[in-house]
Amino acid sequence: MKNKPFIGLIALTTILITSSGIALVQAKDITIDQQNKTFLLNNKKVETITVNQGDTIHFMNKDPWFHNIFSLSDLKTFDLGSYPKDESRPVIFDKKGTMEIECAIHPNMYLEVTVK
Amino acid sequence: MGNSNQQKTACITVLLTTVMLAGGTFSPVVFAGKSDYQPSKTMRIPNNNQLTPKRVELGKALFFDPRLSDSNQMSCATCHNPSLYWTDGLPKAIGKKSQQLQRATPTIVNVGYSRRLFWDGRARTLEEQATGPIKSSLEMNQDIPALIDELKAIPGYVELFEKAYPGEGITEKTIGKALASFERTIVSAYNSPFDRWVAGDENALSTAAKRGFDLFDGKARCSICHQGQNFTDGSFHNIGLNNGNDIGRYEFVKVKVMNGAFKTPTLREITRTAPYMHNGEYQTLEEVIEHYVKGGLDKSNLSPDMKPVRLSQQEKSDLVDFLKTLSEPSNPITVPVLPN
């Protein structure tokens, strides 16, 4: 599961094509860093983010201690487990709505994701 | 053969250099840094409960008033005793009818900075937390409607509530708000030897205590959790104590790593708040350090940040010397005369 670090927003990794050949969705890969026990997007603290249905957020640990990202929201429940520095875990946002994401170990880390 | 030996020697030299570098011989690990411990945090106070002297006065009276328990024998201060640095000096708290509870009484020094309250973090505000032990059937066992009737019958309280929360009345909410207000005033002066050293006084710490801080913030890995001005980041960890049936944070956050996890306590006034750990398992700081040297006892759901730490006797002694610098000059408080 070890992924290389992403820097900021990596756009346009996937284009879904219908049978008629028309591009419908541009699913993106977005990297949210965990640094100094804070969620960062492009090196800035982030507490809310809006993504498109089908996008993936990669949660990248940049701290020298473990993080454990999870959500128990109605929209989506997941537990990425504990992972160390320089590792990331992906989450695909496949349903529309709003959900809360936290680090179980460091509950002051909070991210609200709106999927549209 | 000569070339082969030279190659072997070169390989060993490269290997040793790599190992030394990887081991941090030339660049010791620093997790937080000295400046992280400067008192710079702002306390979050709800808009509807800003601190006023009248609110603090009311909260202080309630905090020391045994009439807040069903027996009229226990107050908040029974366990959070200011003479014992706002804890009780016992391995585990004593509740209703002198029964021993499952967890230790934490000190409430600087609790106003905490964003998750109780050892398991189940309350998100001090206002919510404050009435928890009053209502708990194991602790003060007080029926809140009965308490409200009791307080309404005491003219002194009616006046104090009206001055503190005009028009809001005597309710569970205003009781919680007043207690929270008083608790927010129980703060460090941040004038310990350690604070003076952080502020620039190099003579405030002994050489041994400075070595102890370097260990604390590096090799001994303490500052992974004991970060910031109050030596806690408010995080939750299973550090391998003998928890018995106590699942800790997992009761409220059903994520595996939280099973047996408890909140990182402050280390301020640590020499005055023994016994240690959420279950009062250790009497001395030396025992606590041995726990971390071993990397925990019960490793069944151990935090992955818990790793055995090899420390010499001198290093252990340096760590204790450092921890002793987190105590401030005593600051006695005045106990209130209760309304009647």
PDB file of N, CA, C and O in Angstrom, chain A residues 36-37 45 47 63-72 77-84 100 102-110, chain B residues 29-32 41 44 115-116 124 221 223-227 233-237 249 252-258 303-305 307:
ATOM      1  N   ASN A  36       1.998  17.983  11.246  1.00  0.00           N
ATOM      2  CA  ASN A  36       1.807  18.668  12.543  1.00  0.00           C
ATOM      3  C   ASN A  36       0.390  18.446  13.078  1.00  0.00           C
ATOM      4  O   ASN A  36      -0.244  19.363  13.595  1.00  0.00           O
ATOM      5  N   LYS A  37      -0.106  17.230  12.892  1.00  0.00           N
ATOM      6  CA  LYS A  37      -1.439  16.840  13.399  1.00  0.00           C
ATOM      7  C   LYS A  37      -2.540  17.734  12.831  1.00  0.00           C
ATOM      8  O   LYS A  37      -3.484  18.112  13.524  1.00  0.00           O
ATOM      9  N   LYS A  45      -3.774  24.634   5.860  1.00  0.00           N
ATOM     10  CA  LYS A  45      -4.736  23.916   6.686  1.00  0.00           C
ATOM     11  C   LYS A  45      -6.084  23.869   5.985  1.00  0.00           C
ATOM     12  O   LYS A  45      -6.554  24.870   5.439  1.00  0.00           O
ATOM     13  N   GLU A  47     -10.171  22.393   6.440  1.00  0.00           N
ATOM     14  CA  GLU A  47     -11.183  21.755   7.293  1.00  0.00           C
ATOM     15  C   GLU A  47     -12.420  21.374   6.496  1.00  0.00           C
ATOM     16  O   GLU A  47     -13.229  20.588   6.958  1.00  0.00           O
ATOM     17  N   ASP A  63       3.913  13.144   9.120  1.00  0.00           N
ATOM     18  CA  ASP A  63       4.392  13.306  10.499  1.00  0.00           C
ATOM     19  C   ASP A  63       5.253  12.106  10.900  1.00  0.00           C
ATOM     20  O   ASP A  63       5.045  11.000  10.409  1.00  0.00           O
ATOM     21  N   PRO A  64       6.175  12.329  11.844  1.00  0.00           N
ATOM     22  CA  PRO A  64       7.009  11.198  12.302  1.00  0.00           C
ATOM     23  C   PRO A  64       6.303  10.313  13.323  1.00  0.00           C
ATOM     24  O   PRO A  64       6.958   9.677  14.148  1.00  0.00           O
ATOM     25  N   TRP A  65       4.986  10.327  13.333  1.00  0.00           N
ATOM     26  CA  TRP A  65       4.210   9.428  14.183  1.00  0.00           C
ATOM     27  C   TRP A  65       3.026   8.915  13.363  1.00  0.00           C
ATOM     28  O   TRP A  65       2.754   9.414  12.264  1.00  0.00           O
ATOM     29  N   PHE A  66       2.315   7.961  13.900  1.00  0.00           N
ATOM     30  CA  PHE A  66       1.233   7.327  13.139  1.00  0.00           C
ATOM     31  C   PHE A  66      -0.025   8.201  13.100  1.00  0.00           C
ATOM     32  O   PHE A  66      -0.283   8.977  14.014  1.00  0.00           O
ATOM     33  N   HIS A  67      -0.776   8.059  12.033  1.00  0.00           N
ATOM     34  CA  HIS A  67      -2.138   8.603  11.971  1.00  0.00           C
ATOM     35  C   HIS A  67      -3.093   7.457  11.642  1.00  0.00           C
ATOM     36  O   HIS A  67      -2.672   6.405  11.138  1.00  0.00           O
ATOM     37  N   ASN A  68      -4.356   7.666  11.954  1.00  0.00           N
ATOM     38  CA  ASN A  68      -5.378   6.635  11.702  1.00  0.00           C
ATOM     39  C   ASN A  68      -6.660   7.330  11.242  1.00  0.00           C
ATOM     40  O   ASN A  68      -7.493   7.739  12.049  1.00  0.00           O
ATOM     41  N   ILE A  69      -6.765   7.520   9.947  1.00  0.00           N
ATOM     42  CA  ILE A  69      -7.884   8.272   9.377  1.00  0.00           C
ATOM     43  C   ILE A  69      -9.112   7.365   9.283  1.00  0.00           C
ATOM     44  O   ILE A  69      -9.011   6.204   8.880  1.00  0.00           O
ATOM     45  N   PHE A  70     -10.258   7.940   9.655  1.00  0.00           N
ATOM     46  CA  PHE A  70     -11.491   7.136   9.624  1.00  0.00           C
ATOM     47  C   PHE A  70     -12.686   8.051   9.436  1.00  0.00           C
ATOM     48  O   PHE A  70     -12.609   9.273   9.595  1.00  0.00           O
ATOM     49  N   SER A  71     -13.809   7.433   9.084  1.00  0.00           N
ATOM     50  CA  SER A  71     -15.093   8.122   9.108  1.00  0.00           C
ATOM     51  C   SER A  71     -16.163   7.133   9.526  1.00  0.00           C
ATOM     52  O   SER A  71     -16.158   5.972   9.093  1.00  0.00           O
ATOM     53  N   LEU A  72     -17.035   7.592  10.383  1.00  0.00           N
ATOM     54  CA  LEU A  72     -18.205   6.789  10.766  1.00  0.00           C
ATOM     55  C   LEU A  72     -19.470   7.491  10.292  1.00  0.00           C
ATOM     56  O   LEU A  72     -20.541   7.338  10.873  1.00  0.00           O
ATOM     57  N   THR A  77     -18.494   4.735   5.633  1.00  0.00           N
ATOM     58  CA  THR A  77     -17.760   4.315   6.829  1.00  0.00           C
ATOM     59  C   THR A  77     -16.472   3.633   6.408  1.00  0.00           C
ATOM     60  O   THR A  77     -16.496   2.746   5.561  1.00  0.00           O
ATOM     61  N   PHE A  78     -15.361   4.107   6.969  1.00  0.00           N
ATOM     62  CA  PHE A  78     -14.085   3.428   6.668  1.00  0.00           C
ATOM     63  C   PHE A  78     -13.106   3.659   7.809  1.00  0.00           C
ATOM     64  O   PHE A  78     -13.222   4.616   8.581  1.00  0.00           O
ATOM     65  N   ASP A  79     -12.140   2.762   7.909  1.00  0.00           N
ATOM     66  CA  ASP A  79     -11.032   2.887   8.861  1.00  0.00           C
ATOM     67  C   ASP A  79      -9.766   2.537   8.088  1.00  0.00           C
ATOM     68  O   ASP A  79      -9.568   1.386   7.705  1.00  0.00           O
ATOM     69  N   LEU A  80      -8.922   3.542   7.833  1.00  0.00           N
ATOM     70  CA  LEU A  80      -7.723   3.302   7.035  1.00  0.00           C
ATOM     71  C   LEU A  80      -6.616   2.621   7.836  1.00  0.00           C
ATOM     72  O   LEU A  80      -5.554   2.335   7.293  1.00  0.00           O
ATOM     73  N   GLY A  81      -6.861   2.391   9.142  1.00  0.00           N
ATOM     74  CA  GLY A  81      -5.822   1.772   9.971  1.00  0.00           C
ATOM     75  C   GLY A  81      -4.715   2.771  10.276  1.00  0.00           C
ATOM     76  O   GLY A  81      -4.717   3.891   9.785  1.00  0.00           O
ATOM     77  N   SER A  82      -3.770   2.333  11.101  1.00  0.00           N
ATOM     78  CA  SER A  82      -2.666   3.222  11.484  1.00  0.00           C
ATOM     79  C   SER A  82      -1.519   3.048  10.501  1.00  0.00           C
ATOM     80  O   SER A  82      -1.142   1.923  10.186  1.00  0.00           O
ATOM     81  N   TYR A  83      -0.985   4.162  10.036  1.00  0.00           N
ATOM     82  CA  TYR A  83       0.139   4.056   9.096  1.00  0.00           C
ATOM     83  C   TYR A  83       1.147   5.171   9.340  1.00  0.00           C
ATOM     84  O   TYR A  83       0.791   6.255   9.794  1.00  0.00           O
ATOM     85  N   PRO A  84       2.426   4.870   9.038  1.00  0.00           N
ATOM     86  CA  PRO A  84       3.507   5.780   9.436  1.00  0.00           C
ATOM     87  C   PRO A  84       3.824   6.848   8.381  1.00  0.00           C
ATOM     88  O   PRO A  84       3.167   6.928   7.335  1.00  0.00           O
ATOM     89  N   GLU A 100     -17.894  13.500   7.553  1.00  0.00           N
ATOM     90  CA  GLU A 100     -16.828  13.976   8.430  1.00  0.00           C
ATOM     91  C   GLU A 100     -15.725  12.931   8.493  1.00  0.00           C
ATOM     92  O   GLU A 100     -16.004  11.736   8.631  1.00  0.00           O
ATOM     93  N   GLU A 102     -11.931  12.097  10.379  1.00  0.00           N
ATOM     94  CA  GLU A 102     -11.068  12.473  11.510  1.00  0.00           C
ATOM     95  C   GLU A 102      -9.879  11.524  11.587  1.00  0.00           C
ATOM     96  O   GLU A 102      -9.860  10.489  10.932  1.00  0.00           O
ATOM     97  N   CYS A 103      -8.937  11.891  12.438  1.00  0.00           N
ATOM     98  CA  CYS A 103      -7.891  10.950  12.831  1.00  0.00           C
ATOM     99  C   CYS A 103      -8.306  10.418  14.202  1.00  0.00           C
ATOM    100  O   CYS A 103      -8.571  11.202  15.119  1.00  0.00           O
ATOM    101  N   ALA A 104      -8.375   9.092  14.333  1.00  0.00           N
ATOM    102  CA  ALA A 104      -8.821   8.515  15.610  1.00  0.00           C
ATOM    103  C   ALA A 104      -7.860   8.859  16.736  1.00  0.00           C
ATOM    104  O   ALA A 104      -8.270   9.111  17.866  1.00  0.00           O
ATOM    105  N   ILE A 105      -6.591   8.890  16.408  1.00  0.00           N
ATOM    106  CA  ILE A 105      -5.571   9.143  17.432  1.00  0.00           C
ATOM    107  C   ILE A 105      -5.569  10.611  17.844  1.00  0.00           C
ATOM    108  O   ILE A 105      -5.430  10.944  19.014  1.00  0.00           O
ATOM    109  N   HIS A 106      -5.721  11.499  16.842  1.00  0.00           N
ATOM    110  CA  HIS A 106      -5.632  12.950  17.081  1.00  0.00           C
ATOM    111  C   HIS A 106      -6.974  13.585  16.706  1.00  0.00           C
ATOM    112  O   HIS A 106      -7.155  14.029  15.567  1.00  0.00           O
ATOM    113  N   PRO A 107      -7.925  13.609  17.638  1.00  0.00           N
ATOM    114  CA  PRO A 107      -9.296  14.012  17.284  1.00  0.00           C
ATOM    115  C   PRO A 107      -9.442  15.490  16.919  1.00  0.00           C
ATOM    116  O   PRO A 107     -10.492  15.883  16.430  1.00  0.00           O
ATOM    117  N   ASN A 108      -8.402  16.284  17.147  1.00  0.00           N
ATOM    118  CA  ASN A 108      -8.491  17.679  16.696  1.00  0.00           C
ATOM    119  C   ASN A 108      -8.324  17.791  15.184  1.00  0.00           C
ATOM    120  O   ASN A 108      -8.547  18.853  14.610  1.00  0.00           O
ATOM    121  N   MET A 109      -7.922  16.711  14.548  1.00  0.00           N
ATOM    122  CA  MET A 109      -7.821  16.700  13.082  1.00  0.00           C
ATOM    123  C   MET A 109      -9.204  16.373  12.518  1.00  0.00           C
ATOM    124  O   MET A 109      -9.749  15.305  12.773  1.00  0.00           O
ATOM    125  N   TYR A 110      -9.723  17.302  11.772  1.00  0.00           N
ATOM    126  CA  TYR A 110     -11.106  17.187  11.312  1.00  0.00           C
ATOM    127  C   TYR A 110     -11.197  17.686   9.873  1.00  0.00           C
ATOM    128  O   TYR A 110     -10.624  18.723   9.525  1.00  0.00           O
TER     129      TYR A 110
ATOM    130  N   VAL B  29      16.912  12.840  16.488  1.00  0.00           N
ATOM    131  CA  VAL B  29      15.517  13.133  16.168  1.00  0.00           C
ATOM    132  C   VAL B  29      14.975  14.166  17.145  1.00  0.00           C
ATOM    133  O   VAL B  29      15.236  14.113  18.338  1.00  0.00           O
ATOM    134  N   VAL B  30      14.228  15.130  16.625  1.00  0.00           N
ATOM    135  CA  VAL B  30      13.506  16.092  17.477  1.00  0.00           C
ATOM    136  C   VAL B  30      12.056  16.052  17.017  1.00  0.00           C
ATOM    137  O   VAL B  30      11.769  16.275  15.848  1.00  0.00           O
ATOM    138  N   PHE B  31      11.133  15.757  17.933  1.00  0.00           N
ATOM    139  CA  PHE B  31       9.732  15.622  17.521  1.00  0.00           C
ATOM    140  C   PHE B  31       8.973  16.939  17.589  1.00  0.00           C
ATOM    141  O   PHE B  31       8.132  17.218  16.758  1.00  0.00           O
ATOM    142  N   ALA B  32       9.207  17.729  18.612  1.00  0.00           N
ATOM    143  CA  ALA B  32       8.411  18.951  18.780  1.00  0.00           C
ATOM    144  C   ALA B  32       9.281  20.209  18.716  1.00  0.00           C
ATOM    145  O   ALA B  32       8.966  21.150  18.000  1.00  0.00           O
ATOM    146  N   LYS B  41      -1.145  29.271  23.402  1.00  0.00           N
ATOM    147  CA  LYS B  41      -2.485  28.858  22.978  1.00  0.00           C
ATOM    148  C   LYS B  41      -3.568  29.772  23.548  1.00  0.00           C
ATOM    149  O   LYS B  41      -3.466  30.228  24.688  1.00  0.00           O
ATOM    150  N   ARG B  44     -10.341  28.202  23.987  1.00  0.00           N
ATOM    151  CA  ARG B  44     -11.619  28.350  23.268  1.00  0.00           C
ATOM    152  C   ARG B  44     -12.755  28.444  24.280  1.00  0.00           C
ATOM    153  O   ARG B  44     -12.955  27.517  25.057  1.00  0.00           O
ATOM    154  N   ARG B 115      -9.971  19.848  24.331  1.00  0.00           N
ATOM    155  CA  ARG B 115     -11.131  19.815  23.428  1.00  0.00           C
ATOM    156  C   ARG B 115     -11.870  18.486  23.487  1.00  0.00           C
ATOM    157  O   ARG B 115     -12.874  18.292  22.819  1.00  0.00           O
ATOM    158  N   ARG B 116     -11.363  17.537  24.229  1.00  0.00           N
ATOM    159  CA  ARG B 116     -12.070  16.290  24.521  1.00  0.00           C
ATOM    160  C   ARG B 116     -11.904  16.058  26.008  1.00  0.00           C
ATOM    161  O   ARG B 116     -10.782  16.016  26.508  1.00  0.00           O
ATOM    162  N   ARG B 124     -17.369  16.934  24.673  1.00  0.00           N
ATOM    163  CA  ARG B 124     -16.655  17.831  23.766  1.00  0.00           C
ATOM    164  C   ARG B 124     -16.542  19.251  24.299  1.00  0.00           C
ATOM    165  O   ARG B 124     -15.845  20.075  23.721  1.00  0.00           O
ATOM    166  N   ARG B 221      11.061   9.553  22.919  1.00  0.00           N
ATOM    167  CA  ARG B 221       9.811   9.606  22.162  1.00  0.00           C
ATOM    168  C   ARG B 221       8.598  10.110  22.972  1.00  0.00           C
ATOM    169  O   ARG B 221       7.459   9.920  22.561  1.00  0.00           O
ATOM    170  N   SER B 223       7.558  13.176  23.514  1.00  0.00           N
ATOM    171  CA  SER B 223       6.864  14.340  22.949  1.00  0.00           C
ATOM    172  C   SER B 223       6.043  14.001  21.708  1.00  0.00           C
ATOM    173  O   SER B 223       5.401  14.877  21.139  1.00  0.00           O
ATOM    174  N   ILE B 224       6.043  12.749  21.298  1.00  0.00           N
ATOM    175  CA  ILE B 224       5.109  12.363  20.229  1.00  0.00           C
ATOM    176  C   ILE B 224       3.679  12.657  20.680  1.00  0.00           C
ATOM    177  O   ILE B 224       2.840  13.082  19.891  1.00  0.00           O
ATOM    178  N   CYS B 225       3.412  12.480  21.967  1.00  0.00           N
ATOM    179  CA  CYS B 225       2.078  12.764  22.516  1.00  0.00           C
ATOM    180  C   CYS B 225       2.093  13.952  23.483  1.00  0.00           C
ATOM    181  O   CYS B 225       1.177  14.755  23.497  1.00  0.00           O
ATOM    182  N   HIS B 226       3.131  14.043  24.290  1.00  0.00           N
ATOM    183  CA  HIS B 226       3.195  15.111  25.302  1.00  0.00           C
ATOM    184  C   HIS B 226       3.786  16.369  24.667  1.00  0.00           C
ATOM    185  O   HIS B 226       4.904  16.770  24.983  1.00  0.00           O
ATOM    186  N   GLN B 227       2.999  16.950  23.768  1.00  0.00           N
ATOM    187  CA  GLN B 227       3.441  18.130  23.022  1.00  0.00           C
ATOM    188  C   GLN B 227       2.697  19.368  23.477  1.00  0.00           C
ATOM    189  O   GLN B 227       1.613  19.282  24.039  1.00  0.00           O
ATOM    190  N   ASP B 233      -1.228  16.648  23.574  1.00  0.00           N
ATOM    191  CA  ASP B 233      -1.831  17.053  22.297  1.00  0.00           C
ATOM    192  C   ASP B 233      -3.297  16.609  22.242  1.00  0.00           C
ATOM    193  O   ASP B 233      -3.917  16.662  21.191  1.00  0.00           O
ATOM    194  N   GLY B 234      -3.822  16.140  23.367  1.00  0.00           N
ATOM    195  CA  GLY B 234      -5.229  15.727  23.399  1.00  0.00           C
ATOM    196  C   GLY B 234      -5.501  14.468  22.597  1.00  0.00           C
ATOM    197  O   GLY B 234      -6.647  14.194  22.246  1.00  0.00           O
ATOM    198  N   SER B 235      -4.454  13.685  22.342  1.00  0.00           N
ATOM    199  CA  SER B 235      -4.631  12.479  21.527  1.00  0.00           C
ATOM    200  C   SER B 235      -4.964  11.270  22.410  1.00  0.00           C
ATOM    201  O   SER B 235      -4.920  11.343  23.633  1.00  0.00           O
ATOM    202  N   PHE B 236      -5.280  10.155  21.753  1.00  0.00           N
ATOM    203  CA  PHE B 236      -5.699   8.939  22.458  1.00  0.00           C
ATOM    204  C   PHE B 236      -4.828   7.760  22.023  1.00  0.00           C
ATOM    205  O   PHE B 236      -4.643   7.532  20.821  1.00  0.00           O
ATOM    206  N   HIS B 237      -4.307   7.036  23.000  1.00  0.00           N
ATOM    207  CA  HIS B 237      -3.389   5.930  22.688  1.00  0.00           C
ATOM    208  C   HIS B 237      -3.586   4.770  23.655  1.00  0.00           C
ATOM    209  O   HIS B 237      -3.831   4.986  24.839  1.00  0.00           O
ATOM    210  N   ARG B 249     -11.477   4.734  24.958  1.00  0.00           N
ATOM    211  CA  ARG B 249     -12.059   5.547  23.883  1.00  0.00           C
ATOM    212  C   ARG B 249     -12.945   4.737  22.936  1.00  0.00           C
ATOM    213  O   ARG B 249     -13.839   5.267  22.286  1.00  0.00           O
ATOM    214  N   PHE B 252     -16.713   4.931  22.549  1.00  0.00           N
ATOM    215  CA  PHE B 252     -17.363   6.040  21.838  1.00  0.00           C
ATOM    216  C   PHE B 252     -16.884   6.184  20.395  1.00  0.00           C
ATOM    217  O   PHE B 252     -17.553   6.811  19.584  1.00  0.00           O
ATOM    218  N   VAL B 253     -15.719   5.649  20.075  1.00  0.00           N
ATOM    219  CA  VAL B 253     -15.203   5.698  18.698  1.00  0.00           C
ATOM    220  C   VAL B 253     -14.836   4.274  18.308  1.00  0.00           C
ATOM    221  O   VAL B 253     -13.807   3.736  18.728  1.00  0.00           O
ATOM    222  N   LYS B 254     -15.685   3.670  17.483  1.00  0.00           N
ATOM    223  CA  LYS B 254     -15.502   2.251  17.153  1.00  0.00           C
ATOM    224  C   LYS B 254     -14.477   2.079  16.034  1.00  0.00           C
ATOM    225  O   LYS B 254     -14.784   1.645  14.925  1.00  0.00           O
ATOM    226  N   VAL B 255     -13.262   2.462  16.348  1.00  0.00           N
ATOM    227  CA  VAL B 255     -12.134   2.270  15.440  1.00  0.00           C
ATOM    228  C   VAL B 255     -11.111   1.447  16.221  1.00  0.00           C
ATOM    229  O   VAL B 255     -10.779   1.779  17.366  1.00  0.00           O
ATOM    230  N   LYS B 256     -10.623   0.370  15.603  1.00  0.00           N
ATOM    231  CA  LYS B 256      -9.843  -0.640  16.336  1.00  0.00           C
ATOM    232  C   LYS B 256      -8.723  -0.055  17.207  1.00  0.00           C
ATOM    233  O   LYS B 256      -8.526  -0.447  18.350  1.00  0.00           O
ATOM    234  N   VAL B 257      -8.007   0.911  16.649  1.00  0.00           N
ATOM    235  CA  VAL B 257      -6.845   1.460  17.361  1.00  0.00           C
ATOM    236  C   VAL B 257      -7.252   2.128  18.686  1.00  0.00           C
ATOM    237  O   VAL B 257      -6.423   2.343  19.561  1.00  0.00           O
ATOM    238  N   MET B 258      -8.527   2.422  18.838  1.00  0.00           N
ATOM    239  CA  MET B 258      -9.015   3.094  20.053  1.00  0.00           C
ATOM    240  C   MET B 258      -9.350   2.123  21.187  1.00  0.00           C
ATOM    241  O   MET B 258      -9.665   2.542  22.290  1.00  0.00           O
ATOM    242  N   SER B 303      -0.536   0.853  20.727  1.00  0.00           N
ATOM    243  CA  SER B 303      -0.331   1.913  19.744  1.00  0.00           C
ATOM    244  C   SER B 303       0.952   1.627  18.963  1.00  0.00           C
ATOM    245  O   SER B 303       1.985   1.291  19.557  1.00  0.00           O
ATOM    246  N   PRO B 304       0.918   1.785  17.642  1.00  0.00           N
ATOM    247  CA  PRO B 304       2.145   1.538  16.875  1.00  0.00           C
ATOM    248  C   PRO B 304       3.242   2.548  17.186  1.00  0.00           C
ATOM    249  O   PRO B 304       4.411   2.330  16.837  1.00  0.00           O
ATOM    250  N   ASP B 305       2.894   3.659  17.853  1.00  0.00           N
ATOM    251  CA  ASP B 305       3.927   4.616  18.258  1.00  0.00           C
ATOM    252  C   ASP B 305       4.659   4.170  19.518  1.00  0.00           C
ATOM    253  O   ASP B 305       5.647   4.779  19.909  1.00  0.00           O
ATOM    254  N   LYS B 307       7.146   1.977  21.218  1.00  0.00           N
ATOM    255  CA  LYS B 307       8.254   1.079  20.893  1.00  0.00           C
ATOM    256  C   LYS B 307       9.188   1.044  22.087  1.00  0.00           C
ATOM    257  O   LYS B 307       9.353   2.070  22.759  1.00  0.00           O
TER     258      LYS B 307
END
